[in-house]
C-alpha atoms as a PDB file:
ATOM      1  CA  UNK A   1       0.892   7.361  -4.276  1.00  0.00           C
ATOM      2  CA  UNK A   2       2.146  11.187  -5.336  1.00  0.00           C
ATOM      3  CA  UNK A   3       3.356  11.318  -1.946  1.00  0.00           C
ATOM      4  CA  UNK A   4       5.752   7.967  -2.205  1.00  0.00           C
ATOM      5  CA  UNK A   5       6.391   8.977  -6.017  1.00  0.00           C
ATOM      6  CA  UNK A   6       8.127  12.209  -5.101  1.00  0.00           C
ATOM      7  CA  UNK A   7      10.496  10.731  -3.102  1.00  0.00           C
ATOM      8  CA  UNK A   8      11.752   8.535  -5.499  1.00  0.00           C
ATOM      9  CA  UNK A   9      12.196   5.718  -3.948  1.00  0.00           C
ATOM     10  CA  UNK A  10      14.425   2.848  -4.547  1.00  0.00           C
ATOM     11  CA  UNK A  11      13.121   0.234  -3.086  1.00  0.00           C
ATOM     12  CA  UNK A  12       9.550  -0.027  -0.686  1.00  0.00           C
ATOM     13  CA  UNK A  13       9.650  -2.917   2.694  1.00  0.00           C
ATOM     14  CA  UNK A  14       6.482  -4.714   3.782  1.00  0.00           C
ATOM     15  CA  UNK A  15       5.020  -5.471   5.811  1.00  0.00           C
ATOM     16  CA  UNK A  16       6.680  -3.210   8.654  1.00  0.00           C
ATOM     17  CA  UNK A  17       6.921  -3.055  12.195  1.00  0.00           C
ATOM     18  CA  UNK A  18       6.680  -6.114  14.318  1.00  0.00           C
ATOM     19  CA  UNK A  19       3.353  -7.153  12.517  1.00  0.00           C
ATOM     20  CA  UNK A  20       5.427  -8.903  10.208  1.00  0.00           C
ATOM     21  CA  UNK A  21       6.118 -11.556  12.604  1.00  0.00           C
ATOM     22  CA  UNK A  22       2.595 -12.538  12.888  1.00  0.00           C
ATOM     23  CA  UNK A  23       1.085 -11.320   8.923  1.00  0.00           C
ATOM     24  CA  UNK A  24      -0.509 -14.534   7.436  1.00  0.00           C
ATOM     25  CA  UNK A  25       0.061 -13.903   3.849  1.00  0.00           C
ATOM     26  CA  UNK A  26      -1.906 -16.765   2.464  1.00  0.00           C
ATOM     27  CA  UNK A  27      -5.066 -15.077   4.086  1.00  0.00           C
ATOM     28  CA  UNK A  28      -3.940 -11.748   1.934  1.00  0.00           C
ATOM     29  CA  UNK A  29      -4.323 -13.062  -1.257  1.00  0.00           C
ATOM     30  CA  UNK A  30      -7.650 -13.439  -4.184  1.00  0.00           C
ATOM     31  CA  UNK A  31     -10.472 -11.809  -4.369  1.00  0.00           C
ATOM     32  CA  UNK A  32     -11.204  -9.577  -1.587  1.00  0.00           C
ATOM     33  CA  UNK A  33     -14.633 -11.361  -0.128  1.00  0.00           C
ATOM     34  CA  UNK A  34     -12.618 -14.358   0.270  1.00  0.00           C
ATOM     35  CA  UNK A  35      -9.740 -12.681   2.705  1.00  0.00           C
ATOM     36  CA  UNK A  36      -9.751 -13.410   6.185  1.00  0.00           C
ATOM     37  CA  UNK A  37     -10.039 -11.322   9.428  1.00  0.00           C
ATOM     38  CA  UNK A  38      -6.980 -10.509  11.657  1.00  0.00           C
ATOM     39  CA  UNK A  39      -7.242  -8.913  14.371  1.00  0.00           C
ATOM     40  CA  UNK A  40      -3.599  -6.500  15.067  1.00  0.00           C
ATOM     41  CA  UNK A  41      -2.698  -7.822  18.371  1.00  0.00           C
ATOM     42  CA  UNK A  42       0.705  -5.840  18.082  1.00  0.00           C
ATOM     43  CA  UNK A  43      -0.785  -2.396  17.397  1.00  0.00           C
ATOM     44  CA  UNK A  44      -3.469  -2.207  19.735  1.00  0.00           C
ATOM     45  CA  UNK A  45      -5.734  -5.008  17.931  1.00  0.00           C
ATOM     46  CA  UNK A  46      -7.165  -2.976  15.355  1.00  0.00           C
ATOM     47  CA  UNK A  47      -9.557  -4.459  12.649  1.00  0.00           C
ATOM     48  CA  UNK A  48      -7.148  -5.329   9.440  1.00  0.00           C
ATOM     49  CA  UNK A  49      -9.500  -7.087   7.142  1.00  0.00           C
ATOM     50  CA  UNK A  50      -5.814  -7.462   4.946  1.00  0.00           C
ATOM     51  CA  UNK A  51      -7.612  -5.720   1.561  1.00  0.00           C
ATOM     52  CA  UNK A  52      -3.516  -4.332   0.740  1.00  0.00           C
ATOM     53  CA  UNK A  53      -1.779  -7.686   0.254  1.00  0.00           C
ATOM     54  CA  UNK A  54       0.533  -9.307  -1.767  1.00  0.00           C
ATOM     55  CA  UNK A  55      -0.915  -8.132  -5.119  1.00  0.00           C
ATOM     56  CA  UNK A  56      -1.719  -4.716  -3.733  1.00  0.00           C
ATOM     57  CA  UNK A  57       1.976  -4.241  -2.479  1.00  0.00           C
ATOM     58  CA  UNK A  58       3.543  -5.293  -5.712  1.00  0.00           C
ATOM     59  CA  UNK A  59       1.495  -3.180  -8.298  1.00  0.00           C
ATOM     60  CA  UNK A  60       2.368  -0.283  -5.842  1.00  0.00           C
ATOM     61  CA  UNK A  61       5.530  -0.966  -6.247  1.00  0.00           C
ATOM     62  CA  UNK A  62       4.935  -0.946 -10.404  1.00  0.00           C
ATOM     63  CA  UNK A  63       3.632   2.341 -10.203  1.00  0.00           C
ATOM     64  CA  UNK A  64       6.488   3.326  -8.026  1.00  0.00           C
ATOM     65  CA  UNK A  65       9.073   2.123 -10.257  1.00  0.00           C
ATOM     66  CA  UNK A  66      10.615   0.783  -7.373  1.00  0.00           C
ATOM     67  CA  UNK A  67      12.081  -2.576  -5.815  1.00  0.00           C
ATOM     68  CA  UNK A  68      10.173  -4.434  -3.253  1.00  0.00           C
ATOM     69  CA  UNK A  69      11.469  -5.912  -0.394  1.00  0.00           C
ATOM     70  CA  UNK A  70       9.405  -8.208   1.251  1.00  0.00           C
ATOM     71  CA  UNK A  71       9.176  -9.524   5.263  1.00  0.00           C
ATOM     72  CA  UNK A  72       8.782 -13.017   5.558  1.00  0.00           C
ATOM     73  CA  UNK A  73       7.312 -13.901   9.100  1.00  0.00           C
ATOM     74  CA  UNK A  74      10.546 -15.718  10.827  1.00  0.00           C
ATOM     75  CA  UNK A  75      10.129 -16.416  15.048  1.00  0.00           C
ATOM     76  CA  UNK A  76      10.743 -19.646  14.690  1.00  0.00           C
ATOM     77  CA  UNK A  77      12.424 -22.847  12.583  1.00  0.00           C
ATOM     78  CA  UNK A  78       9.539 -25.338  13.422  1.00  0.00           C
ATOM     79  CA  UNK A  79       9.267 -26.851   9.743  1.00  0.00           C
ATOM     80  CA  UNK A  80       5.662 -25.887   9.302  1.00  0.00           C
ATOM     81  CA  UNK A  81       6.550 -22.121   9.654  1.00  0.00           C
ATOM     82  CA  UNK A  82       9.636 -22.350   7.302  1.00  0.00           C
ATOM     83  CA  UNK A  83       7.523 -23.630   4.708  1.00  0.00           C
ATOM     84  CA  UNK A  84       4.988 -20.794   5.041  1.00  0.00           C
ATOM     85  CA  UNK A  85       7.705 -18.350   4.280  1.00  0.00           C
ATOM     86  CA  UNK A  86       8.978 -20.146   1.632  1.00  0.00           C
ATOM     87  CA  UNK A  87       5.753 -20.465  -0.078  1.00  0.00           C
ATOM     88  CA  UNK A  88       5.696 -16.949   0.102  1.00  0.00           C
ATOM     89  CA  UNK A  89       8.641 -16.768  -1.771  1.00  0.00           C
ATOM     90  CA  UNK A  90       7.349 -19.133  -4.431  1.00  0.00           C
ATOM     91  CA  UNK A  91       4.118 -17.242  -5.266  1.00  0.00           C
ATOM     92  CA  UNK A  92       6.544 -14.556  -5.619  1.00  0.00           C
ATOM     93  CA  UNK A  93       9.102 -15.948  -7.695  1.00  0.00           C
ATOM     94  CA  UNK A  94       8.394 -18.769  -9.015  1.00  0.00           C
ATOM     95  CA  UNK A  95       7.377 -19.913 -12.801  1.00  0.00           C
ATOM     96  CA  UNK A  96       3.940 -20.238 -13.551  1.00  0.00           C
ATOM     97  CA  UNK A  97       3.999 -23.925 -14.342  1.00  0.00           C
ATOM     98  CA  UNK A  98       4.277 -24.424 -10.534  1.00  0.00           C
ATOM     99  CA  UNK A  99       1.912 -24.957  -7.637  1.00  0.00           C
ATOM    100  CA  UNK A 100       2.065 -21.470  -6.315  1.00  0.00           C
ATOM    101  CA  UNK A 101       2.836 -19.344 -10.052  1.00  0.00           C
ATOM    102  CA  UNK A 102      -0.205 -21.135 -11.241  1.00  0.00           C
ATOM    103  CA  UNK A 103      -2.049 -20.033  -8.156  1.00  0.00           C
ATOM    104  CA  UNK A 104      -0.195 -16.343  -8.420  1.00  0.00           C
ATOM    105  CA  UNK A 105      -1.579 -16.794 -12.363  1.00  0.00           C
ATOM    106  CA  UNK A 106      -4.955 -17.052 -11.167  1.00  0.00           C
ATOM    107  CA  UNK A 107      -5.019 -14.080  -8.963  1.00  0.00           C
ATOM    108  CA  UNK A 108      -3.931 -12.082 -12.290  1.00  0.00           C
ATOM    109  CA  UNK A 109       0.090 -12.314 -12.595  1.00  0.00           C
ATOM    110  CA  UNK A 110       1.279 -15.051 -14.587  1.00  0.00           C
ATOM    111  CA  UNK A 111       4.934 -13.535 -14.440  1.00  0.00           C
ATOM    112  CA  UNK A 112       6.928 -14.048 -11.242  1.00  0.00           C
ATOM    113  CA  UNK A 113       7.069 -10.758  -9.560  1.00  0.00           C
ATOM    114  CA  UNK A 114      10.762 -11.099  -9.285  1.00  0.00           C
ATOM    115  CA  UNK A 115      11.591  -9.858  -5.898  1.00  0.00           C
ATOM    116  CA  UNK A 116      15.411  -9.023  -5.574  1.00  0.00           C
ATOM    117  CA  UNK A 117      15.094  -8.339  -1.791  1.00  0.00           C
ATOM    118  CA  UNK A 118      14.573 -10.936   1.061  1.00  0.00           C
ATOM    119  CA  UNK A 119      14.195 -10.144   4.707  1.00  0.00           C
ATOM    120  CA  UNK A 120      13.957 -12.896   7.955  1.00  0.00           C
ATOM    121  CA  UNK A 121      11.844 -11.085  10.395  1.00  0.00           C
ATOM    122  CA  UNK A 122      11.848  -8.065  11.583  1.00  0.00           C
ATOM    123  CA  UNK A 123      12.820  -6.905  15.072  1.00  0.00           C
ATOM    124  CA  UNK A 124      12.707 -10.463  16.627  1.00  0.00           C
ATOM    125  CA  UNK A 125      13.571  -9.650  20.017  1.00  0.00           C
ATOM    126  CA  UNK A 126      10.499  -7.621  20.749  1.00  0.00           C
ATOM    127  CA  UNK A 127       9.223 -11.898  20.337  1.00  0.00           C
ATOM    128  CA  UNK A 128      11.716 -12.955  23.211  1.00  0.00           C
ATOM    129  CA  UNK A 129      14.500 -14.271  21.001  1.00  0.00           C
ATOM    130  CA  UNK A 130      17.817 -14.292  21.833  1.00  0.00           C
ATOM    131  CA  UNK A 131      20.254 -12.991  19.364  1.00  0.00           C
ATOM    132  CA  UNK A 132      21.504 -16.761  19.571  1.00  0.00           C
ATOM    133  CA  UNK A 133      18.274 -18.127  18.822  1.00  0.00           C
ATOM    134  CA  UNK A 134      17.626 -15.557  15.471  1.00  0.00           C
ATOM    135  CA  UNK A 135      20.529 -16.535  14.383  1.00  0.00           C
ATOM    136  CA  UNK A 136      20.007 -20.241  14.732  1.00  0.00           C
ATOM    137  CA  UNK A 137      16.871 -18.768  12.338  1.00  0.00           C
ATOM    138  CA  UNK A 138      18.643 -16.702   9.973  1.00  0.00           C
ATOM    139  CA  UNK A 139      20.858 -20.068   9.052  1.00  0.00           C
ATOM    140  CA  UNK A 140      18.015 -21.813   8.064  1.00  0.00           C
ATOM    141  CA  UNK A 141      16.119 -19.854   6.744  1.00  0.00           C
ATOM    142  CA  UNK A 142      18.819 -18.709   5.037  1.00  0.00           C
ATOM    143  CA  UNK A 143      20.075 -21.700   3.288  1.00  0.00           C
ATOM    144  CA  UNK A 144      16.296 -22.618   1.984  1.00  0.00           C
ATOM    145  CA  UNK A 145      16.305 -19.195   0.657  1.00  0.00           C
ATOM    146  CA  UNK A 146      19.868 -19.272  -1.336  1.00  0.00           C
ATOM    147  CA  UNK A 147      17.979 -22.918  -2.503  1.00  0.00           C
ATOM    148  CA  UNK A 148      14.682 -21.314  -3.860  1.00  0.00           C
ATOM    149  CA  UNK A 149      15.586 -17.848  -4.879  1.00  0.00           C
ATOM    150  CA  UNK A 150      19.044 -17.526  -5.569  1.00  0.00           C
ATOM    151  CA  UNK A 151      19.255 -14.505  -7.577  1.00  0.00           C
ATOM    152  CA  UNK A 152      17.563 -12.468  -3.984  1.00  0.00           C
ATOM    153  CA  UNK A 153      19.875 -10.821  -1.550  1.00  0.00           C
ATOM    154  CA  UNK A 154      18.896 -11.538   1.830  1.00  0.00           C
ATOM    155  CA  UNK A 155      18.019  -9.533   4.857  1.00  0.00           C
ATOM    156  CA  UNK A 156      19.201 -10.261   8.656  1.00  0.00           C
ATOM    157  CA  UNK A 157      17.748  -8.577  11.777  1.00  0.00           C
ATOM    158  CA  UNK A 158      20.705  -6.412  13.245  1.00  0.00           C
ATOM    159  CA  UNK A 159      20.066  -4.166  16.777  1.00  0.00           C
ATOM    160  CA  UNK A 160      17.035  -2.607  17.291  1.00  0.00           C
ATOM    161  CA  UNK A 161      19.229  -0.354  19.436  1.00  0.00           C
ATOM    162  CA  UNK A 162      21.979   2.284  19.081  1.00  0.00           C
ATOM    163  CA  UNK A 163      23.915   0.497  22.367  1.00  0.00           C
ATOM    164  CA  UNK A 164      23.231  -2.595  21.394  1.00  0.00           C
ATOM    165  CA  UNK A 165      26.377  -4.169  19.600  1.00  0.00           C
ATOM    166  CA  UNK A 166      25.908  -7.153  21.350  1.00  0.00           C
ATOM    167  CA  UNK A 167      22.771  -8.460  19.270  1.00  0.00           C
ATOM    168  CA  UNK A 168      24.626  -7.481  15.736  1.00  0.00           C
ATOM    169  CA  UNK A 169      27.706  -9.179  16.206  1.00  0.00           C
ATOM    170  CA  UNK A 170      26.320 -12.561  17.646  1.00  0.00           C
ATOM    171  CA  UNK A 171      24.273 -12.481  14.392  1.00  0.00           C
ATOM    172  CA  UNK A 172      27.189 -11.773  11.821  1.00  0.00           C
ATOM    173  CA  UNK A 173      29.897 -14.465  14.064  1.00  0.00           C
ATOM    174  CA  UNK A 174      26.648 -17.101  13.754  1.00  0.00           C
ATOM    175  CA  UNK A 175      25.213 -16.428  10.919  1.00  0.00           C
ATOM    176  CA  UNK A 176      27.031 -14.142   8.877  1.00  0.00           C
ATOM    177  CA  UNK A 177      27.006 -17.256   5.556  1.00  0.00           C
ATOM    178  CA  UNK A 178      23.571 -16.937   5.476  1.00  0.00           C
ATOM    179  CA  UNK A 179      22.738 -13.371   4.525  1.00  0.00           C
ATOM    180  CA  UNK A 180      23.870 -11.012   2.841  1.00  0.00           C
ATOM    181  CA  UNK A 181      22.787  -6.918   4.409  1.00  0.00           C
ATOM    182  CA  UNK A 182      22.513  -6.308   8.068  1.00  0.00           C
ATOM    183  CA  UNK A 183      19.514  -4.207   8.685  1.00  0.00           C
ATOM    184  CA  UNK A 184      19.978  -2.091  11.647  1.00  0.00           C
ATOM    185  CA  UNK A 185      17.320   0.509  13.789  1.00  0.00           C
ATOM    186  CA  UNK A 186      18.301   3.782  14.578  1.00  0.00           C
ATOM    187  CA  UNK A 187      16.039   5.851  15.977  1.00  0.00           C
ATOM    188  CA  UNK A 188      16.385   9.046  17.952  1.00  0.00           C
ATOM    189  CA  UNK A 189      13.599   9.534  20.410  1.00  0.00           C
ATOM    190  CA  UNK A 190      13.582  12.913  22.465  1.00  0.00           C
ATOM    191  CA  UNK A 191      13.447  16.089  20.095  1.00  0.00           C
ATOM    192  CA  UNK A 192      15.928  18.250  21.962  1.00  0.00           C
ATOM    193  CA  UNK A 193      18.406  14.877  20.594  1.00  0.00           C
ATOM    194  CA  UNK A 194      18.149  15.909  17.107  1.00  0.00           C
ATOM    195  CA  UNK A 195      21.956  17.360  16.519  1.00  0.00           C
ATOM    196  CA  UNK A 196      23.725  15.176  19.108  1.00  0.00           C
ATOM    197  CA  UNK A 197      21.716  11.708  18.057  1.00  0.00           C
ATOM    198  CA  UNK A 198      22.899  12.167  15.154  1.00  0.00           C
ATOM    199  CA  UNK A 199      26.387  12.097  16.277  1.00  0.00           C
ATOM    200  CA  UNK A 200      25.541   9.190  18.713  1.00  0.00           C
ATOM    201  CA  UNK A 201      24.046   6.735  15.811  1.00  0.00           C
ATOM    202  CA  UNK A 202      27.355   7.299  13.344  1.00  0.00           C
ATOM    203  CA  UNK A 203      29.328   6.089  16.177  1.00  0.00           C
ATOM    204  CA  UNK A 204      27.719   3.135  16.323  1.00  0.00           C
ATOM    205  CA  UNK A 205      26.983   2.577  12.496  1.00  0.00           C
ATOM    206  CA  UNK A 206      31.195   3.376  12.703  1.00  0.00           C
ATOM    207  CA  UNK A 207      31.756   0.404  15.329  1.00  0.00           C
ATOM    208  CA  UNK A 208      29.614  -2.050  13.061  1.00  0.00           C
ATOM    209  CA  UNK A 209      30.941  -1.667   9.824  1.00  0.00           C
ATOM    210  CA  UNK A 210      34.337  -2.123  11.332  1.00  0.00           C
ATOM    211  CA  UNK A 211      33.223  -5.156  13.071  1.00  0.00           C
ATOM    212  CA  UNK A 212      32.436  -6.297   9.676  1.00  0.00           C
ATOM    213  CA  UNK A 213      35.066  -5.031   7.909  1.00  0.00           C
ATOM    214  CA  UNK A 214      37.551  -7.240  10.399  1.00  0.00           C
ATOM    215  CA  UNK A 215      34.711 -10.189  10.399  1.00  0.00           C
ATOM    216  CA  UNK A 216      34.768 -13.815   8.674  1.00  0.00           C
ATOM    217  CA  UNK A 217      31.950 -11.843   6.671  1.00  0.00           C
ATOM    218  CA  UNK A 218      34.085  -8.545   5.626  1.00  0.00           C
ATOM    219  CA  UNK A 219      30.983  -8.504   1.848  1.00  0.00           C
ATOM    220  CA  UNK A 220      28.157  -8.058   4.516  1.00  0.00           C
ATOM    221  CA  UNK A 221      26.669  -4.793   3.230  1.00  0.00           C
ATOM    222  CA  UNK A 222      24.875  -2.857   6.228  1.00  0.00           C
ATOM    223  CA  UNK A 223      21.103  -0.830   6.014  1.00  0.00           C
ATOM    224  CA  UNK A 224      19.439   1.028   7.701  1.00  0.00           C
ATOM    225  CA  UNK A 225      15.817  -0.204   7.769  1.00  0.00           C
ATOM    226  CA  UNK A 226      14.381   2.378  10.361  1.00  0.00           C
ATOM    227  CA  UNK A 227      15.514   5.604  11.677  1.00  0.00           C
ATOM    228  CA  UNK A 228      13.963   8.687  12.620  1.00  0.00           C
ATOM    229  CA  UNK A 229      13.810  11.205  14.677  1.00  0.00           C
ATOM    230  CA  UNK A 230      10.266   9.761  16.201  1.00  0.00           C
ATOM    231  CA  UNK A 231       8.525  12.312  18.560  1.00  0.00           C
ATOM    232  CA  UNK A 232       8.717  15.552  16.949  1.00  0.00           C
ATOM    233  CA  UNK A 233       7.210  17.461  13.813  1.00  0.00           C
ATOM    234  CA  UNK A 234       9.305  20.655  13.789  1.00  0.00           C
ATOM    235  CA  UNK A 235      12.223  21.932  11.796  1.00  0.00           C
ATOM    236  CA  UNK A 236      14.272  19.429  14.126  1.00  0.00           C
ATOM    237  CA  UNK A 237      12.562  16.596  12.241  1.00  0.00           C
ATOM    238  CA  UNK A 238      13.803  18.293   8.695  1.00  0.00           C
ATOM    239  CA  UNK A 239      17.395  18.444  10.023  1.00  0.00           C
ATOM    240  CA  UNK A 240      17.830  15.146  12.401  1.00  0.00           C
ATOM    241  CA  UNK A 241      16.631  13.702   8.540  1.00  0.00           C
ATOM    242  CA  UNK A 242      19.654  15.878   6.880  1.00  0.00           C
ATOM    243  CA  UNK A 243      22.117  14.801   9.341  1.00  0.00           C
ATOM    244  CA  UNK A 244      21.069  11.368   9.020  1.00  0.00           C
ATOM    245  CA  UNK A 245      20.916  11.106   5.203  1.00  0.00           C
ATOM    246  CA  UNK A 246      24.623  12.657   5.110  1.00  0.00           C
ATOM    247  CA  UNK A 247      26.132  10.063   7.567  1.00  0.00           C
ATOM    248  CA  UNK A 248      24.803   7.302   5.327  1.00  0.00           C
ATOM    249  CA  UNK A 249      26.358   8.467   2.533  1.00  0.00           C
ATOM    250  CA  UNK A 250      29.756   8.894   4.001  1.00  0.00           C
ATOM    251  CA  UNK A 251      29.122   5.660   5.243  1.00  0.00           C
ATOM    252  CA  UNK A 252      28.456   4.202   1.991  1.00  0.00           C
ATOM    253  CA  UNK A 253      29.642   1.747   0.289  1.00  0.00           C
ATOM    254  CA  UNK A 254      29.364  -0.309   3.162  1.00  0.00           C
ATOM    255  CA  UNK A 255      26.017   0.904   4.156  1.00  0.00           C
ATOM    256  CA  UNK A 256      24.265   0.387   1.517  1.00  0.00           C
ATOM    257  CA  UNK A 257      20.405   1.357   1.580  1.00  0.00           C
ATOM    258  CA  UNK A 258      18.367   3.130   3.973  1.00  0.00           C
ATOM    259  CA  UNK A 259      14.389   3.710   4.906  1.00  0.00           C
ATOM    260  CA  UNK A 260      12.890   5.546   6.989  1.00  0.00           C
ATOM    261  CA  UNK A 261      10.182   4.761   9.673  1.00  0.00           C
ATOM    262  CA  UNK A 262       7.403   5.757   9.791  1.00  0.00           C
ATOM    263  CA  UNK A 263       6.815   6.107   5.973  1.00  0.00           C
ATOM    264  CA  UNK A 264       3.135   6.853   6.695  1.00  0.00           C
ATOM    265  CA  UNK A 265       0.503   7.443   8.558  1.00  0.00           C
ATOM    266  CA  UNK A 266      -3.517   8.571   9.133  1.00  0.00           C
ATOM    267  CA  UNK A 267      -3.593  11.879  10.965  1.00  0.00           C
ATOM    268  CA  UNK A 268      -5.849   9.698  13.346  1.00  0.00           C
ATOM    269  CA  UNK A 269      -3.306   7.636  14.423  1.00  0.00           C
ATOM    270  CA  UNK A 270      -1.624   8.094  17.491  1.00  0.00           C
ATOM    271  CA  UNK A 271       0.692  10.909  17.671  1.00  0.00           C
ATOM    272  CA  UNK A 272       3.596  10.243  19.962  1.00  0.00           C
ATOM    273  CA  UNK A 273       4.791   8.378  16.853  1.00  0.00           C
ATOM    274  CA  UNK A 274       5.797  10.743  13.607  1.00  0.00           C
ATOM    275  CA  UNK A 275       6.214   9.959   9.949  1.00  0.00           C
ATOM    276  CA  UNK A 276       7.273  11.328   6.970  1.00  0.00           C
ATOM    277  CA  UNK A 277       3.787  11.155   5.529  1.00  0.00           C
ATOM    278  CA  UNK A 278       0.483  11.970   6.335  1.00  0.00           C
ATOM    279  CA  UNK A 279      -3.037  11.162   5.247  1.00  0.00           C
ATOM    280  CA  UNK A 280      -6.610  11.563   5.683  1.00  0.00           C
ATOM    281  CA  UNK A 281      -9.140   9.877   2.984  1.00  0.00           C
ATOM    282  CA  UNK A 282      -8.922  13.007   0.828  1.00  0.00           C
ATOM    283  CA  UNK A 283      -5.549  14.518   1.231  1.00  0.00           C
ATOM    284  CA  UNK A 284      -1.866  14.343   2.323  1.00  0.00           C
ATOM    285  CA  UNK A 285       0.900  16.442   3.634  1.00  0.00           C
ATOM    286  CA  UNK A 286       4.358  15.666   3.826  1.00  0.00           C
ATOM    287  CA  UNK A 287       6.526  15.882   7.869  1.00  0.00           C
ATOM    288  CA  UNK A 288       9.484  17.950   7.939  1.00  0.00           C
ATOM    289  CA  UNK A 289      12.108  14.562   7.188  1.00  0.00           C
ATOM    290  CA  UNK A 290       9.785  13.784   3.776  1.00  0.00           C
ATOM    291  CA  UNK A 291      10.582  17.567   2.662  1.00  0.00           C
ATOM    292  CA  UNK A 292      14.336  16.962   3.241  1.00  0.00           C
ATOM    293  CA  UNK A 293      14.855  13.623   1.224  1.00  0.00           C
ATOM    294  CA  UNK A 294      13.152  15.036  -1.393  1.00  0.00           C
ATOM    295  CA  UNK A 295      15.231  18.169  -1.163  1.00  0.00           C
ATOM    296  CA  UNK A 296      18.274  15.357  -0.705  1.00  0.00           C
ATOM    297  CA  UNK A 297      16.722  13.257  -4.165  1.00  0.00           C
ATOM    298  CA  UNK A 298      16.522  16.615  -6.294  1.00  0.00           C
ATOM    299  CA  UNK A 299      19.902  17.984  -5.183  1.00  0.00           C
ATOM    300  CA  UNK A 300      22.417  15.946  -4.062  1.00  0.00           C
ATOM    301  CA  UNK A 301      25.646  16.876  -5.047  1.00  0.00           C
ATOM    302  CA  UNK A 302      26.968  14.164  -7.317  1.00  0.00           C
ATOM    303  CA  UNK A 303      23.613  14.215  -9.378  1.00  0.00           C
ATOM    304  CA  UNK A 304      24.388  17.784 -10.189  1.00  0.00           C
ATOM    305  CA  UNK A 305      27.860  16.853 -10.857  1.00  0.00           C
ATOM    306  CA  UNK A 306      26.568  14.303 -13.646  1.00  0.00           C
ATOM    307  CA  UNK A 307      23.891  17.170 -15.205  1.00  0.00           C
END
């Protein structure tokens, strides 16, 4: 919790990673014995007996000070699965005078939680989706969503690529009514990359806000939802994060949030894949990109400008 509070973040998204698309958040809720058992096909099928859930998330969030943004589970528009999401959405937002705030009540939070931000899915391609068939997603779940939480800005899937405009502008052209931030990937992967992807990924972040700048959709904000540079620890780390951070804010207004992936990790885990935080059960350090956005939080120009 230190570790997350330093970095002073403005908002916190879960669940991450492709194991959004298959987290059963009904089974994450209550008293612990009464949670169920899911196995992690997508990461390797590891035990997750899903003891951080929905409560767990949120009063992290409380000690945080920070804004949630929450991943409903979106691979298809079969009615059954719409309304799981949408439940979801209820327990979250909803009074408690109805059927899911009384049940949210009874786990020990008669307020609504209030959550502001909304995402469909995350990465639905690694599921064998078409950007054509997401988008066909994004519109309805979309429309239920501007129904049953009105006041929440909504998050569409953009590339999970750098070269892949294709995906993004098949969901804006489709879909574009039906959300409101396009949250991209961009990750570096090979260390000696860390100057030059830089340079790579603001071209691209360049071409997309111009697509939507010339769009049908021109208030489409964009994020960046994951970025990193993902297989080193070294200095390169620190200033891939630098060079990153900078082009968002010259980017800015138009992109309007970033996070970084990974946020954290056990130093059991595997470790072709770095993070900005790292734990044991009795300690953590920060990687090289969490020293930087705290450097970045403490010192950024126009917050000395306003001292």
């Amino acid at each position: 919790v230190q570790a997350l509070a330093d970095l002073k973040a403005p908002f916190l998204r879960w669940p991450g990673g492709s194991f959004a698309s298959i987290y059963r958040w009904k089974d994450g809720i209550g008293p612990h014995v009464s949670r169920k058992y899911h196995p992690n096909e997508i990461w390797g099928g590891y035990s997750d007996y899903y003891g951080f859930g929905t409560e767990e998330f949120m009063e992290l969030c409380r000690q945080l000070d920070t804004e949630p943004m929450v991943v409903l589970p979106a691979t298809t528009i079969d009615p059954e699965a719409v309304e799981y999401a949408m439940d979801w959405v209820r327990y979250l937002n909803d009074p408690p005078t109805t059927e899911w705030g009384r049940m949210r009540a009874a786990n020990g939070h008669p307020e609504p939680y209030g959550v502001g931000y909304l995402q469909i899915d995350n990465e639905p391609m690694n599921h064998g989706l078409t950007p054509e068939q997401y988008a066909e997603i994004v519109n309805v779940y979309g429309r239920r969503l501007r129904e049953i939480a009105p006041a929440a800005r909504i998050v569409a899937c953009g590339q999970k690529r750098s070269n892949d405009m294709n995906w993004s502008q098949k969901i804006i052209d489709i879909a574009g009514d039906n959300f409101d931030i396009l949250g991209v990937h961009n990750y570096e992967y090979e260390p000696e990359n860390f100057q030059t992807g830089v340079q790579r990924i603001q071209d691209y972040l360049v071409k997309l806000r111009d697509y939507v700048r010339d769009s049908e959709y021109p208030e489409i904000k964009i994020g960046v939802l994951e970025w990193n540079l993902s297989r080193a620890y070294d200095w390169r780390a620190g200033l891939h994060a630098a060079g990153s951070l900078i082009t968002y804010e010259r980017l800015s207004p138009e992109l309007e949030m970033s996070c970084p992936a990974l946020l954290m990790r056990n130093t059991t885990d595997d470790p072709t894949w770095t993070a900005f935080i790292y734990h044991d059960h009795v300690s953590w350090f920060p990687g090289a990109g969490s020293v930087v956005e705290k450097l970045l939080r403490e010192h950024y120009a126009e917050r000395r400008r306003r001292l």
